[in-house]
XYZ file of C-alpha atoms in Angstrom:
743
model
C 87.630 62.601 98.868
C 90.259 65.194 97.876
C 88.459 67.782 100.011
C 88.667 65.426 102.996
C 92.382 64.855 102.418
C 92.930 68.621 102.198
C 91.039 69.102 105.452
C 93.188 66.442 107.147
C 96.386 68.043 105.821
C 95.262 71.440 107.102
C 94.460 69.930 110.505
C 97.924 68.387 110.749
C 99.574 71.603 109.535
C 97.717 73.587 112.192
C 99.748 71.679 114.800
C 103.139 71.806 113.059
C 105.807 71.907 115.795
C 107.663 75.196 116.185
C 110.783 76.035 118.195
C 110.595 78.618 121.033
C 110.321 82.286 119.975
C 113.963 83.108 120.702
C 115.117 80.212 118.544
C 112.849 81.454 115.743
C 114.516 84.823 115.920
C 117.997 83.287 116.071
C 117.374 81.282 112.932
C 115.967 84.257 111.034
C 118.816 86.608 111.899
C 121.455 83.938 111.352
C 120.345 83.789 107.718
C 120.279 87.581 107.462
C 116.525 87.806 106.989
C 114.544 90.816 108.095
C 111.043 90.740 109.503
C 109.827 92.407 106.336
C 111.286 89.668 104.123
C 109.729 86.867 106.158
C 106.393 88.662 106.280
C 106.401 89.189 102.522
C 107.166 85.515 101.867
C 104.372 84.330 104.178
C 101.953 87.062 103.053
C 101.406 88.411 106.568
C 102.188 91.718 108.298
C 105.627 92.398 109.678
C 104.084 92.955 113.105
C 102.643 89.429 112.920
C 106.070 87.886 112.428
C 107.397 90.126 115.177
C 104.745 88.713 117.508
C 105.796 85.158 116.670
C 109.310 86.031 117.887
C 108.276 88.032 120.952
C 110.111 86.904 124.079
C 107.477 88.198 126.503
C 104.097 87.617 124.872
C 104.580 85.423 121.820
C 101.732 84.744 119.430
C 101.417 81.537 117.437
C 100.798 81.242 113.689
C 97.752 79.367 112.521
C 96.522 77.578 109.444
C 98.615 77.564 106.263
C 100.911 80.289 107.645
C 101.969 77.964 110.463
C 102.849 75.181 108.048
C 104.877 77.499 105.845
C 106.567 79.105 108.861
C 107.447 75.700 110.301
C 108.910 74.668 106.944
C 111.043 77.825 106.850
C 112.361 77.314 110.387
C 113.091 73.638 109.730
C 115.250 74.482 106.724
C 117.048 77.239 108.624
C 117.693 74.894 111.560
C 119.490 72.503 109.185
C 121.682 75.378 107.986
C 122.305 76.898 111.421
C 122.119 74.244 114.141
C 122.250 75.520 117.720
C 125.629 75.221 119.423
C 125.726 72.536 122.147
C 126.443 75.081 124.875
C 123.758 77.487 123.664
C 120.875 77.798 126.099
C 117.418 78.756 124.867
C 115.670 80.712 127.608
C 111.989 80.548 128.275
C 110.184 83.338 126.441
C 108.870 84.929 129.641
C 112.317 85.444 131.236
C 113.606 88.987 130.646
C 117.356 89.192 130.058
C 119.979 91.818 129.514
C 121.959 91.596 126.271
C 124.257 88.610 126.580
C 127.389 87.897 124.581
C 127.698 84.283 123.434
C 129.690 82.242 125.920
C 129.434 84.825 128.728
C 129.025 83.346 132.198
C 126.533 86.008 133.264
C 124.254 88.443 131.435
C 126.101 91.707 130.749
C 125.291 95.078 129.280
C 127.238 95.538 126.024
C 130.017 98.112 126.059
C 128.703 101.598 125.321
C 129.172 103.114 121.911
C 130.039 106.760 121.393
C 127.394 108.865 119.670
C 127.861 108.827 115.919
C 130.249 105.861 115.921
C 129.611 103.604 112.927
C 127.943 100.263 113.402
C 129.925 97.070 112.733
C 129.857 95.983 109.098
C 127.439 93.178 108.333
C 130.107 91.119 106.592
C 132.403 89.550 109.141
C 130.703 91.240 112.076
C 131.530 89.624 115.425
C 128.918 87.495 117.127
C 126.521 89.626 119.107
C 127.109 92.736 117.006
C 124.258 94.983 115.906
C 124.497 93.837 112.321
C 121.367 92.400 110.784
C 123.326 89.326 109.636
C 124.959 88.657 112.993
C 123.693 86.069 115.422
C 120.763 87.350 117.449
C 121.082 88.347 121.088
C 118.504 87.391 123.674
C 115.832 89.921 124.474
C 116.794 93.112 126.276
C 114.774 95.038 128.829
C 115.085 98.521 130.228
C 113.002 98.042 133.320
C 110.570 95.727 135.037
C 107.622 96.943 132.964
C 109.168 97.305 129.513
C 110.874 94.923 127.143
C 113.056 95.442 124.114
C 114.595 93.470 121.302
C 116.691 93.948 118.189
C 113.690 93.700 115.916
C 112.396 95.791 113.020
C 114.633 97.329 110.412
C 117.580 95.117 111.313
C 119.233 95.463 107.949
C 118.584 99.183 107.593
C 118.971 100.322 111.160
C 122.193 98.422 111.730
C 124.086 99.731 108.754
C 127.126 101.981 109.219
C 126.178 105.373 110.532
C 123.265 104.180 112.683
C 123.915 105.098 116.323
C 122.851 102.779 119.092
C 122.898 104.818 122.253
C 125.655 106.758 123.902
C 128.410 106.128 126.433
C 126.290 107.607 129.220
C 124.266 104.756 130.811
C 121.422 107.200 131.462
C 120.893 107.368 127.711
C 121.852 103.838 126.705
C 118.864 103.530 124.363
C 119.797 106.564 122.290
C 118.532 110.122 121.964
C 115.042 109.430 120.636
C 112.332 106.939 119.825
C 109.621 106.692 117.186
C 106.410 105.603 118.901
C 104.063 103.413 116.906
C 101.150 101.069 117.605
C 101.014 97.572 116.146
C 98.272 95.079 116.935
C 97.223 97.224 119.872
C 100.742 97.267 121.320
C 102.727 100.493 121.762
C 106.290 100.137 120.491
C 109.118 102.646 120.742
C 111.608 102.268 117.895
C 115.006 103.507 119.032
C 118.281 103.902 117.187
C 120.380 100.911 116.216
C 117.337 98.680 115.617
C 116.253 98.575 119.260
C 112.520 98.360 119.995
C 111.016 98.989 123.427
C 107.587 98.039 124.677
C 105.969 101.222 125.972
C 103.240 100.290 128.472
C 101.605 103.726 128.449
C 97.873 104.156 127.949
C 97.768 107.950 127.960
C 99.954 110.833 126.864
C 100.920 111.770 130.453
C 101.854 108.165 131.222
C 103.925 108.043 128.016
C 105.847 111.083 129.248
C 106.310 109.471 132.661
C 107.530 106.236 131.105
C 109.987 108.118 128.901
C 111.571 109.908 131.836
C 111.613 106.990 134.262
C 112.249 103.882 132.168
C 113.079 104.534 128.528
C 116.642 105.763 129.155
C 116.491 108.160 126.251
C 118.436 111.400 125.866
C 121.792 112.714 124.807
C 124.786 113.944 126.812
C 125.605 117.631 126.737
C 127.765 118.910 123.894
C 129.848 121.190 126.112
C 130.809 121.117 129.765
C 128.702 124.117 130.865
C 125.738 122.946 128.803
C 122.890 120.614 129.638
C 121.852 117.180 128.471
C 119.397 116.953 125.605
C 115.856 116.022 126.545
C 114.469 112.771 125.108
C 112.573 113.094 121.840
C 109.468 111.074 121.030
C 108.279 110.961 117.421
C 104.606 110.025 117.187
C 103.271 108.181 114.163
C 99.664 108.595 113.053
C 98.779 105.363 114.838
C 100.360 106.675 118.035
C 98.458 109.943 117.697
C 95.215 108.006 117.449
C 96.167 105.898 120.475
C 96.781 108.964 122.630
C 93.768 110.992 121.572
C 95.547 113.276 119.115
C 94.365 114.026 115.581
C 96.270 112.321 112.772
C 96.419 115.657 110.925
C 95.706 119.215 111.997
C 92.713 121.155 110.784
C 93.336 124.275 108.717
C 92.733 126.452 111.764
C 95.064 124.375 113.920
C 97.708 124.365 111.216
C 97.648 128.158 110.960
C 97.818 128.468 114.749
C 100.614 125.905 114.861
C 99.060 124.022 117.760
C 95.995 122.341 119.200
C 93.570 124.634 121.015
C 93.948 125.007 124.779
C 90.657 123.223 125.311
C 91.659 120.063 123.444
C 91.210 116.926 125.599
C 94.912 115.978 125.244
C 96.000 119.405 126.490
C 93.561 119.223 129.429
C 94.815 115.722 130.201
C 98.390 116.969 130.467
C 97.288 119.877 132.641
C 95.441 117.571 135.037
C 98.612 115.489 135.361
C 100.505 118.690 136.275
C 102.490 118.806 133.053
C 103.096 122.084 131.267
C 103.610 123.139 127.663
C 105.852 125.890 126.363
C 104.397 128.935 124.602
C 104.232 127.103 121.292
C 101.741 124.689 122.881
C 100.933 121.197 121.661
C 101.995 121.509 118.035
C 104.252 119.726 115.531
C 107.187 120.286 117.908
C 106.061 120.389 121.529
C 107.871 120.426 124.850
C 106.141 118.847 127.846
C 107.784 119.647 131.159
C 107.566 120.281 134.865
C 109.587 123.053 136.527
C 113.121 121.866 137.258
C 113.924 120.792 140.795
C 117.545 121.659 141.464
C 119.598 120.207 138.623
C 116.969 117.616 137.736
C 115.000 118.315 134.557
C 111.691 116.713 133.684
C 111.104 117.471 130.019
C 110.145 115.436 126.970
C 109.932 116.744 123.432
C 107.347 115.538 120.934
C 107.665 115.512 117.167
C 104.575 114.765 115.062
C 105.516 114.269 111.385
C 101.899 114.069 110.211
C 101.412 117.603 111.561
C 104.223 118.928 109.389
C 107.103 118.659 111.870
C 109.518 117.344 109.233
C 109.525 119.880 106.403
C 109.871 117.967 103.092
C 112.200 120.696 101.795
C 114.737 119.716 104.439
C 113.766 116.163 105.434
C 112.590 114.803 102.089
C 110.362 111.762 102.532
C 111.398 111.159 106.148
C 107.886 111.804 107.412
C 106.567 108.876 105.353
C 109.227 106.355 106.410
C 108.345 103.305 108.521
C 109.156 103.722 112.232
C 112.472 101.844 112.239
C 113.790 103.722 109.219
C 112.639 107.075 110.598
C 114.372 106.307 113.892
C 117.529 105.595 111.952
C 117.413 108.872 109.996
C 116.696 111.034 113.025
C 119.123 109.032 115.155
C 122.046 109.561 112.788
C 121.230 113.273 112.641
C 120.955 113.471 116.427
C 124.244 111.682 117.064
C 126.177 113.742 114.538
C 124.497 117.136 114.938
C 122.221 117.130 117.998
C 118.789 115.915 119.003
C 116.373 117.965 116.871
C 114.782 120.807 118.809
C 112.337 121.835 116.107
C 112.867 122.695 112.465
C 116.376 122.464 111.043
C 116.595 126.253 111.456
C 115.691 126.065 115.141
C 118.128 123.195 115.639
C 120.901 125.116 113.893
C 120.414 128.022 116.274
C 120.110 125.764 119.316
C 123.361 124.068 118.331
C 125.176 127.407 118.677
C 123.885 127.770 122.232
C 124.548 124.132 123.111
C 128.202 124.522 122.114
C 128.555 127.958 123.755
C 126.116 128.125 126.715
C 125.641 131.653 128.069
C 126.654 130.776 131.618
C 128.920 128.411 133.475
C 129.610 127.467 137.087
C 132.156 129.694 138.809
C 135.125 128.507 140.813
C 134.242 127.571 144.425
C 134.210 130.457 146.857
C 135.573 130.359 150.404
C 132.594 128.274 151.481
C 132.898 125.906 148.538
C 129.839 127.247 146.728
C 129.661 127.789 142.998
C 127.630 130.467 141.290
C 126.465 131.051 137.761
C 128.703 133.392 135.793
C 129.127 134.532 132.198
C 130.694 131.920 129.965
C 133.523 133.606 128.004
C 133.122 133.319 124.247
C 129.330 133.082 124.402
C 126.686 135.656 123.529
C 125.564 135.889 127.146
C 122.131 135.255 128.606
C 120.654 138.712 128.043
C 119.591 140.000 124.620
C 120.765 143.337 123.297
C 118.239 146.040 124.123
C 116.418 146.936 120.878
C 117.166 150.632 121.400
C 120.907 149.890 121.393
C 120.981 148.272 117.978
C 122.771 150.181 115.191
C 120.011 151.392 112.821
C 121.961 150.156 109.796
C 122.030 146.534 111.019
C 118.348 145.934 111.757
C 115.595 144.971 109.283
C 112.714 147.247 108.402
C 110.098 147.588 111.116
C 112.575 147.288 114.017
C 111.764 149.437 117.070
C 114.924 151.520 116.591
C 113.472 152.677 113.244
C 110.030 153.598 114.561
C 110.601 157.329 113.926
C 111.215 156.868 110.193
C 108.408 157.934 107.831
C 105.954 155.099 107.207
C 106.833 154.426 103.565
C 110.505 155.393 103.759
C 112.808 153.093 101.761
C 116.309 152.857 103.167
C 119.132 152.977 100.659
C 122.693 151.585 100.828
C 123.794 154.526 102.965
C 121.215 153.623 105.633
C 121.042 149.860 105.553
C 123.573 147.032 105.759
C 122.660 144.803 102.843
C 124.952 141.767 102.875
C 123.269 139.016 100.882
C 124.268 136.131 98.621
C 124.825 136.595 94.889
C 122.021 136.709 92.341
C 123.881 137.894 89.233
C 124.005 137.069 85.544
C 125.201 138.677 82.309
C 124.747 138.115 78.566
C 127.159 135.646 77.026
C 129.946 136.952 74.808
C 130.319 135.895 71.175
C 133.239 133.670 72.136
C 131.206 131.939 74.837
C 128.349 131.344 72.390
C 130.716 129.326 70.199
C 131.238 126.865 73.049
C 128.876 123.939 73.401
C 127.954 123.699 77.063
C 127.161 125.564 80.241
C 128.547 123.863 83.340
C 127.495 124.711 86.882
C 129.645 124.104 89.944
C 128.325 124.407 93.473
C 130.282 125.198 96.646
C 129.751 122.564 99.326
C 128.227 124.015 102.505
C 129.378 127.453 101.419
C 127.894 129.335 104.366
C 129.381 126.890 106.859
C 132.778 127.462 105.244
C 132.153 131.206 105.491
C 131.627 130.858 109.245
C 134.827 128.904 109.805
C 137.469 131.011 111.528
C 135.344 134.168 111.318
C 135.666 136.632 114.182
C 132.236 138.007 115.117
C 131.016 140.459 117.706
C 129.869 139.040 121.028
C 128.511 142.181 122.652
C 127.013 145.545 121.806
C 128.419 147.823 119.123
C 130.328 151.053 119.660
C 129.664 153.940 117.284
C 132.827 155.552 115.858
C 133.196 158.580 113.544
C 135.900 158.620 110.835
C 137.508 155.385 112.075
C 140.669 153.801 110.734
C 139.636 150.517 109.162
C 140.778 147.433 111.062
C 140.187 144.153 109.186
C 140.340 142.232 112.483
C 137.566 144.233 114.109
C 134.008 142.916 113.506
C 131.498 145.598 112.691
C 129.586 147.565 110.083
C 131.369 150.300 108.126
C 129.996 153.197 106.091
C 132.515 153.553 103.268
C 132.647 154.465 99.583
C 133.965 151.543 97.496
C 132.901 152.881 94.104
C 136.547 153.560 93.217
C 137.484 149.864 93.231
C 138.134 148.945 89.581
C 137.964 145.228 88.818
C 139.821 145.786 85.552
C 143.023 145.993 87.560
C 143.317 144.253 90.918
C 145.977 142.800 93.104
C 146.012 138.999 93.257
C 148.419 137.932 95.934
C 151.408 140.230 95.540
C 150.954 140.943 91.841
C 148.678 143.325 89.944
C 146.709 141.710 87.123
C 144.517 143.099 84.364
C 141.048 141.588 83.971
C 137.938 142.252 81.930
C 136.011 143.991 84.696
C 132.839 144.123 82.600
C 132.574 140.321 82.795
C 132.912 140.189 86.567
C 130.298 140.936 89.223
C 131.152 143.512 91.834
C 132.065 141.774 95.107
C 130.328 144.518 97.088
C 126.673 144.059 96.083
C 124.441 140.957 95.796
C 123.344 141.919 92.276
C 126.948 142.434 91.204
C 126.416 146.120 90.445
C 129.244 148.564 91.066
C 128.568 150.829 94.088
C 127.753 154.452 93.320
C 128.625 155.991 96.678
C 128.988 155.352 100.414
C 127.248 152.240 101.688
C 127.270 150.043 104.775
C 129.395 146.890 104.616
C 130.452 144.160 107.033
C 134.131 143.853 107.871
C 134.954 141.010 105.389
C 133.640 143.062 102.455
C 135.736 146.130 103.277
C 138.777 143.954 103.996
C 138.458 142.452 100.503
C 138.605 145.914 98.921
C 141.911 146.417 100.716
C 143.070 142.968 99.574
C 142.368 143.944 95.966
C 144.803 146.814 96.401
C 142.588 149.818 97.118
C 142.542 152.264 100.023
C 139.410 152.710 102.088
C 138.336 155.649 104.263
C 135.232 154.823 106.362
C 133.008 157.741 107.339
C 131.637 156.004 110.410
C 131.307 152.530 111.861
C 129.650 150.392 114.506
C 132.391 148.124 115.798
C 132.438 145.406 118.442
C 135.523 145.325 120.601
C 134.294 142.232 122.393
C 134.584 139.530 119.756
C 135.655 135.972 119.110
C 135.345 132.950 116.836
C 131.953 132.037 118.177
C 130.952 129.847 115.225
C 134.060 127.661 114.991
C 132.681 124.792 117.086
C 129.353 125.060 115.275
C 131.071 124.805 111.912
C 133.217 121.861 112.993
C 130.255 119.913 114.337
C 128.250 120.371 111.147
C 131.268 119.765 108.905
C 132.052 116.489 110.652
C 128.409 115.414 110.441
C 128.308 116.128 106.719
C 131.630 114.451 105.921
C 130.839 111.355 107.998
C 127.486 110.899 106.293
C 128.905 111.500 102.829
C 131.638 108.940 103.579
C 128.900 106.431 104.476
C 127.416 107.187 101.047
C 130.718 106.380 99.351
C 132.013 109.931 98.866
C 135.299 110.238 100.730
C 137.274 113.379 101.478
C 140.480 112.226 99.776
C 139.253 111.225 96.322
C 140.956 112.304 93.119
C 138.905 114.771 91.014
C 137.612 112.224 88.509
C 136.894 109.697 91.264
C 135.043 112.344 93.249
C 132.799 113.206 90.309
C 132.091 109.508 89.769
C 131.329 108.974 93.458
C 128.933 111.930 93.481
C 127.003 110.527 90.533
C 123.877 109.006 92.061
C 125.236 108.990 95.605
C 121.778 109.597 97.075
C 120.485 106.356 95.582
C 123.022 104.265 97.498
C 121.239 104.900 100.770
C 118.256 107.252 100.443
C 117.869 107.444 104.212
C 121.393 108.732 104.789
C 120.918 111.076 101.845
C 118.086 112.657 103.831
C 120.563 113.313 106.638
C 122.942 115.197 104.330
C 120.091 117.416 103.160
C 119.049 118.083 106.753
C 122.608 118.974 107.777
C 122.886 121.516 104.968
C 119.486 122.947 105.889
C 120.668 123.245 109.484
C 123.517 125.488 108.345
C 121.386 127.851 106.271
C 118.422 127.813 108.618
C 120.524 128.440 111.716
C 122.148 131.472 110.118
C 118.763 132.732 108.941
C 117.419 132.523 112.495
C 120.043 135.059 113.563
C 117.854 137.693 111.887
C 114.408 136.187 112.356
C 111.595 138.497 111.261
C 108.163 138.923 112.907
C 105.891 135.922 112.464
C 102.378 137.286 112.750
C 101.123 137.481 116.344
C 99.541 140.855 115.645
C 102.888 142.580 115.167
C 103.008 146.135 113.813
C 106.032 148.006 112.404
C 107.991 149.749 115.139
C 106.983 147.241 117.813
C 109.341 144.556 119.186
C 108.728 140.936 118.238
C 109.446 137.697 120.048
C 112.806 136.902 118.428
C 114.284 140.139 119.799
C 114.173 138.635 123.286
C 116.829 136.066 122.362
C 120.553 136.680 122.886
C 120.977 134.817 119.603
C 119.077 137.435 117.601
C 122.213 138.744 115.917
C 121.736 140.111 112.390
C 125.306 141.430 112.471
C 126.669 137.868 112.733
C 124.471 136.705 109.874
C 125.651 139.634 107.729
C 129.300 138.865 108.490
C 128.941 135.199 107.493
C 127.138 136.031 104.239
C 129.687 138.751 103.462
C 132.580 136.364 103.951
C 130.882 133.640 101.906
C 130.310 135.991 98.973
C 133.855 137.331 99.195
C 135.316 133.805 99.322
C 133.463 132.983 96.114
C 134.552 136.185 94.349
C 138.158 135.562 95.325
C 138.079 132.153 93.626
C 136.413 133.652 90.548
C 139.152 136.299 90.258
C 141.905 133.709 90.680
C 140.288 131.558 88.013
C 139.885 134.502 85.613
C 143.465 135.678 86.136
C 144.843 132.221 85.367
C 142.488 130.978 82.611
C 140.824 134.054 81.130
C 137.420 132.440 81.814
C 134.611 134.407 83.443
C 131.326 133.259 85.000
C 128.092 133.594 83.052
C 125.820 133.471 86.110
C 126.028 133.162 89.887
C 123.267 132.250 92.298
C 124.274 132.095 95.947
C 126.941 129.359 95.906
C 126.445 128.108 92.310
C 128.631 129.437 89.473
C 128.064 128.737 85.768
C 130.820 128.751 83.128
C 130.740 128.154 79.380
C 132.887 125.186 78.319
C 133.392 122.716 75.485
C 132.525 119.729 77.674
C 129.911 118.805 80.256
C 132.282 118.152 83.152
C 133.871 120.658 85.544
C 137.192 119.109 84.531
C 136.631 120.608 81.074
C 137.317 124.103 82.414
C 138.887 123.799 85.869
C 142.683 124.186 85.494
C 143.931 120.965 87.102
C 147.571 120.126 86.463
C 148.702 116.609 87.328
C 145.716 116.304 89.648
C 146.469 119.556 91.442
C 144.023 122.479 91.379
C 144.807 126.130 90.930
C 145.982 127.474 94.317
C 143.244 129.645 95.739
C 140.843 128.699 92.942
C 138.091 126.124 92.620
C 138.861 122.621 93.823
C 136.662 119.562 93.436
C 135.939 117.753 96.679
C 133.388 117.045 99.388
C 134.804 119.316 102.091
C 133.002 122.586 102.865
C 134.339 125.302 100.571
C 135.251 122.875 97.784
C 133.008 122.423 94.768
C 130.940 119.722 93.117
C 129.197 119.419 89.767
C 125.773 121.090 89.935
C 124.604 120.359 86.398
C 125.233 120.958 82.700
C 123.095 122.227 79.843
C 123.833 123.260 76.285
C 124.643 126.831 75.314
C 121.727 126.615 72.883
C 119.448 125.828 75.817
C 120.647 128.945 77.636
C 120.181 131.217 74.656
C 116.776 129.750 73.840
C 115.554 130.284 77.399
C 116.728 133.883 77.449
C 115.218 134.577 74.021
C 111.922 132.987 74.989
C 111.506 135.326 77.946
C 113.319 138.245 76.310
C 115.684 138.340 79.309
C 119.363 138.546 78.247
C 120.400 138.442 81.903
C 118.091 135.678 83.129
C 120.015 133.875 85.852
C 120.772 130.485 84.303
C 122.389 129.271 87.526
C 118.883 128.899 88.919
C 117.991 126.243 86.333
C 121.315 124.642 85.439
C 120.634 121.536 87.509
C 117.800 120.068 85.446
C 117.150 122.724 82.807
C 113.494 123.225 83.762
C 112.253 126.819 83.482
C 108.627 127.843 83.996
C 106.829 131.101 83.325
C 106.570 131.667 87.070
C 110.329 131.217 87.495
C 111.093 133.822 84.871
C 108.711 136.390 86.313
C 106.188 136.177 83.486
């Protein structure tokens, strides 16, 4: 009998009344529930719950899930009854976003790229917050529908963009394309999800350009709008005939073979691919007609598009969360154009395009002309490069003997610090080693730096000009760090405990060598005369990187502020805020890592080396065809960054008598009696030493990198019999392996 009763109960439950799909969604969002939470409670997939709320093609729950779902909605309806004037539309009627109480459907006011989302607590009705009342469904065209669906809580948190002010790009710069229950969904920024009715890769491209309203406005007036970016999940790859992962051969080639069915399909549809083909980052386009561009960029994380070193676990995130991470990055930096290095370089060009439209002539026509302050549209001819500025194997060096090794008098060698020294007896009596790290050091080094914009002019026996960018052959071996000028006063220091500011290894120069302008200018600042023997100077120059620095600085500071690390915190509060800041929002923490990688990678691209392709020493390689192949600019930024760090070290030593134990790039290690930077940084009443190290989140200020015991440092050096092992490399977590130490 009990089995019969159970069967009757199940039969009744299978017909439990349910409100219309839009009311289901309203009740869920009114209580602040996400699709994931409801799905977990009912033991179904998130996509299943999403289908129950679909405004266009709703599905209906069955069996015990229906009974439980009906019970949930009934309880929520008691908590959040519908307002008398609220109208529930039929699920098959597509609507624009509608504010409550509006007489007619309206498009919500546009939001500037990068503007923070409304806070969940106290958010106005109709906001993008996951706890706000739900809006009716939104469509972007007659054949696609959209709704504020997955990832509501995550995607609507502060820092998640939701489109731009330009109505052409109202759905944001990018979308993550996924397939759920046979349905193609495009997850956009701000929690928006579009139905993508595309059955093939060419039709997906067509839909993106005609209906999706994706893209990003230009970053400068002479520039161009960013092309829409589609990120394909593994399920989307399978749907469109692409492999989920590349074979070893395809991975080494960086693309699918020309004969792959997907490539042939694009060709038949008259779409083209750039020279990098259909790979992790691909561009699908048709030749521009007038000012109209037809180009879509693809990103395939499962093919290695999102390098874990720079994007962490982004490639494994669910679609909504991945759209949020990439969307925040796109709104604050730019739509990714490839790796963070490629994007960093592209950002320079986007902010300073090589050409601009001229003033109208007598007939009212405009022509393309050079954009002042840019690097121009034509690369420097390889034969015109100064031999000292180019890397080994460059065409200008083809006449050198095959195994010739260039020394300091032949090669400009401006690199970051990798220096360490044995600890003194006094330092060994202290208890701890404390590392401090300069925030975005290379970005700070680019700020305000004058760099060459054109070709170099060779000068013999020049008079040094600190305002003139270039490379100088000069002897700085006479600079004695035991007595230097700090400001207007001469001070005596222990020069043996300081690295030389003129070489990456901290060794004192032994004769003439090539240096970038900031390095030679610092020798003059320290109080010593310089007499260059020759130089390659650039009379056409400017602060080309200022806008680039400001864009990346603002992106970093805005994201760190979202993580609870503000720019105006007191030293102790800053250290507390930095403690575990990545755990507060791991997705936004990924963005900070990507921004920093964009800085370093973009600068590295300025001197990109050959990348296979059958290259031989003395032959040109592909990067030389870019106007942005500028090793002189990279050298100047690194020079200034290293000099900025040395200047702070000297100021600190002159005031406190403390000297660094090790330096690696932008990390400096000091011996101290405590584990905090405040145990050795000379703060007085909350104020730092002028010109010295200052704790803070801004580029150029420092944060705590890590602390270890002095005994740890001595034990590591004894174990590997390396008195000058660079402890800055391991100060963060104290882990040292045989491979790290060169064993």
